[in-house]
mmCIF file of C-alpha atoms in Angstrom:
data_model
loop_
_atom_site.group_PDB
_atom_site.id
_atom_site.type_symbol
_atom_site.label_atom_id
_atom_site.label_comp_id
_atom_site.label_asym_id
_atom_site.label_seq_id
_atom_site.Cartn_x
_atom_site.Cartn_y
_atom_site.Cartn_z
ATOM 1 C CA UNK A 1 0.000 0.000 0.000
ATOM 2 C CA UNK A 2 1.323 3.444 -0.894
ATOM 3 C CA UNK A 3 2.211 5.870 1.871
ATOM 4 C CA UNK A 4 -0.238 8.745 2.420
ATOM 5 C CA UNK A 5 0.398 11.493 -0.116
ATOM 6 C CA UNK A 6 2.713 9.495 -2.386
ATOM 7 C CA UNK A 7 0.205 8.928 -5.192
ATOM 8 C CA UNK A 8 -0.301 11.493 -7.955
ATOM 9 C CA UNK A 9 -3.590 13.278 -7.421
ATOM 10 C CA UNK A 10 -3.445 16.016 -10.050
ATOM 11 C CA UNK A 11 -1.531 16.291 -13.302
ATOM 12 C CA UNK A 12 0.869 19.148 -12.542
ATOM 13 C CA UNK A 13 0.840 20.147 -16.218
ATOM 14 C CA UNK A 14 -2.756 21.348 -15.959
ATOM 15 C CA UNK A 15 -3.339 25.048 -16.374
ATOM 16 C CA UNK A 16 -5.537 27.025 -14.031
ATOM 17 C CA UNK A 17 -7.132 30.301 -14.999
ATOM 18 C CA UNK A 18 -9.741 32.687 -13.703
ATOM 19 C CA UNK A 19 -10.243 34.271 -17.139
ATOM 20 C CA UNK A 20 -13.741 33.602 -18.481
ATOM 21 C CA UNK A 21 -12.597 34.039 -22.093
ATOM 22 C CA UNK A 22 -10.483 30.862 -21.732
ATOM 23 C CA UNK A 23 -13.403 28.798 -20.456
ATOM 24 C CA UNK A 24 -13.951 26.833 -23.663
ATOM 25 C CA UNK A 25 -10.468 25.334 -23.303
ATOM 26 C CA UNK A 26 -11.220 24.039 -19.808
ATOM 27 C CA UNK A 27 -11.934 20.481 -18.714
ATOM 28 C CA UNK A 28 -13.460 21.634 -15.435
ATOM 29 C CA UNK A 29 -15.160 24.724 -14.079
ATOM 30 C CA UNK A 30 -14.594 25.140 -10.339
ATOM 31 C CA UNK A 31 -17.703 26.602 -8.694
ATOM 32 C CA UNK A 32 -17.009 27.916 -5.199
ATOM 33 C CA UNK A 33 -20.257 28.160 -3.238
ATOM 34 C CA UNK A 34 -20.615 30.284 -0.125
ATOM 35 C CA UNK A 35 -23.263 32.590 1.364
ATOM 36 C CA UNK A 36 -22.420 35.334 -1.165
ATOM 37 C CA UNK A 37 -22.310 33.257 -4.361
ATOM 38 C CA UNK A 38 -25.838 34.001 -5.530
ATOM 39 C CA UNK A 39 -26.549 37.248 -3.663
ATOM 40 C CA UNK A 40 -23.976 39.790 -4.886
ATOM 41 C CA UNK A 41 -26.010 41.561 -7.560
ATOM 42 C CA UNK A 42 -24.139 42.144 -10.827
ATOM 43 C CA UNK A 43 -21.165 40.055 -9.731
ATOM 44 C CA UNK A 44 -23.434 37.041 -9.136
ATOM 45 C CA UNK A 45 -25.298 37.707 -12.395
ATOM 46 C CA UNK A 46 -22.013 37.547 -14.338
ATOM 47 C CA UNK A 47 -21.030 34.365 -12.498
ATOM 48 C CA UNK A 48 -24.405 32.813 -13.356
ATOM 49 C CA UNK A 49 -23.835 33.721 -17.021
ATOM 50 C CA UNK A 50 -20.432 31.983 -16.886
ATOM 51 C CA UNK A 51 -22.019 28.879 -15.348
ATOM 52 C CA UNK A 52 -24.679 28.834 -18.086
ATOM 53 C CA UNK A 53 -21.966 29.069 -20.783
ATOM 54 C CA UNK A 54 -20.061 26.206 -19.164
ATOM 55 C CA UNK A 55 -23.187 24.039 -18.966
ATOM 56 C CA UNK A 56 -24.078 24.813 -22.591
ATOM 57 C CA UNK A 57 -20.555 23.838 -23.655
ATOM 58 C CA UNK A 58 -20.652 20.598 -21.662
ATOM 59 C CA UNK A 59 -17.825 21.630 -19.334
ATOM 60 C CA UNK A 60 -17.724 19.583 -16.152
ATOM 61 C CA UNK A 61 -18.605 21.586 -13.031
ATOM 62 C CA UNK A 62 -16.792 20.858 -9.780
ATOM 63 C CA UNK A 63 -18.813 22.316 -6.927
ATOM 64 C CA UNK A 64 -17.091 23.261 -3.674
ATOM 65 C CA UNK A 65 -19.470 24.033 -0.805
ATOM 66 C CA UNK A 66 -17.886 26.292 1.803
ATOM 67 C CA UNK A 67 -18.841 25.028 5.265
ATOM 68 C CA UNK A 68 -16.396 27.118 7.324
ATOM 69 C CA UNK A 69 -18.314 30.074 8.804
ATOM 70 C CA UNK A 70 -15.212 32.280 8.850
ATOM 71 C CA UNK A 71 -15.076 31.929 5.038
ATOM 72 C CA UNK A 72 -18.749 32.600 4.380
ATOM 73 C CA UNK A 73 -19.903 29.039 4.970
ATOM 74 C CA UNK A 74 -23.610 28.316 4.976
ATOM 75 C CA UNK A 75 -26.096 25.479 4.827
ATOM 76 C CA UNK A 76 -26.588 23.994 1.365
ATOM 77 C CA UNK A 77 -30.296 24.845 1.493
ATOM 78 C CA UNK A 78 -29.340 28.542 1.587
ATOM 79 C CA UNK A 79 -27.449 28.052 -1.665
ATOM 80 C CA UNK A 80 -30.340 26.250 -3.338
ATOM 81 C CA UNK A 81 -32.833 28.867 -2.166
ATOM 82 C CA UNK A 82 -30.786 31.709 -3.721
ATOM 83 C CA UNK A 83 -29.815 29.939 -6.978
ATOM 84 C CA UNK A 84 -31.640 31.078 -10.142
ATOM 85 C CA UNK A 85 -34.303 28.514 -11.050
ATOM 86 C CA UNK A 86 -32.834 27.698 -14.465
ATOM 87 C CA UNK A 87 -29.582 26.605 -12.808
ATOM 88 C CA UNK A 88 -31.432 24.293 -10.389
ATOM 89 C CA UNK A 89 -33.073 22.098 -13.044
ATOM 90 C CA UNK A 90 -32.181 18.417 -12.999
ATOM 91 C CA UNK A 91 -30.743 16.986 -15.031
ATOM 92 C CA UNK A 92 -28.742 19.666 -16.800
ATOM 93 C CA UNK A 93 -28.349 22.287 -14.078
ATOM 94 C CA UNK A 94 -25.415 23.092 -11.893
ATOM 95 C CA UNK A 95 -26.354 20.687 -9.088
ATOM 96 C CA UNK A 96 -26.256 17.416 -11.025
ATOM 97 C CA UNK A 97 -23.259 16.228 -8.965
ATOM 98 C CA UNK A 98 -22.608 16.351 -5.253
ATOM 99 C CA UNK A 99 -20.674 19.343 -3.979
ATOM 100 C CA UNK A 100 -17.385 18.796 -2.187
ATOM 101 C CA UNK A 101 -17.769 20.143 1.344
ATOM 102 C CA UNK A 102 -14.939 22.493 2.371
ATOM 103 C CA UNK A 103 -14.505 21.816 6.084
ATOM 104 C CA UNK A 104 -12.093 22.911 8.786
ATOM 105 C CA UNK A 105 -10.241 21.010 11.454
ATOM 106 C CA UNK A 106 -9.456 17.354 10.933
ATOM 107 C CA UNK A 107 -11.891 17.167 8.012
ATOM 108 C CA UNK A 108 -10.134 19.969 6.113
ATOM 109 C CA UNK A 109 -7.492 17.610 4.723
ATOM 110 C CA UNK A 110 -10.212 15.296 3.456
ATOM 111 C CA UNK A 111 -11.895 18.248 1.728
ATOM 112 C CA UNK A 112 -8.667 19.189 -0.043
ATOM 113 C CA UNK A 113 -8.013 15.577 -1.052
ATOM 114 C CA UNK A 114 -11.512 15.238 -2.531
ATOM 115 C CA UNK A 115 -10.997 18.455 -4.472
ATOM 116 C CA UNK A 116 -7.642 17.253 -5.847
ATOM 117 C CA UNK A 117 -9.218 13.950 -6.835
ATOM 118 C CA UNK A 118 -12.013 15.748 -8.688
ATOM 119 C CA UNK A 119 -9.530 17.990 -10.497
ATOM 120 C CA UNK A 120 -7.430 14.976 -11.427
ATOM 121 C CA UNK A 121 -10.074 12.852 -13.101
ATOM 122 C CA UNK A 122 -13.299 14.823 -13.115
ATOM 123 C CA UNK A 123 -15.191 12.900 -10.493
ATOM 124 C CA UNK A 124 -15.049 12.010 -6.857
ATOM 125 C CA UNK A 125 -15.499 8.397 -5.836
ATOM 126 C CA UNK A 126 -15.510 7.781 -2.122
ATOM 127 C CA UNK A 127 -13.695 4.594 -1.253
ATOM 128 C CA UNK A 128 -14.067 2.715 2.019
ATOM 129 C CA UNK A 129 -11.224 3.329 4.449
ATOM 130 C CA UNK A 130 -8.579 0.647 4.496
ATOM 131 C CA UNK A 131 -7.348 -0.804 7.735
ATOM 132 C CA UNK A 132 -3.680 -0.602 8.641
ATOM 133 C CA UNK A 133 -3.351 -4.366 8.210
ATOM 134 C CA UNK A 134 -4.755 -4.403 4.667
#
């Protein structure tokens, strides 16, 4: 069994950008969800337009749900309640996959690992924990 952290989680040759004009070259669109995501007026409206373009282009969305209060964390229901209706449709909306919870404390490392896994292959598959004797 490999030691913790020794396996490759993300291809280091991947490019990361925050420029919307480069979106069509992307494999993934990282959607960071906190209490302000859908409630910041014009800023949220532009973000919603970017999400719609990504969905129309078939770009995979990776949702990260901020749970840490000091970073604007909120309950997921608050996010759903403030999301434009057209982005909530299923299938085909932004919530077709489970969001990765961004936690603090001992669960923070698990959050980061799940995010790296999603960035590496486009999906998160939770595996049962292995015992030390396995």
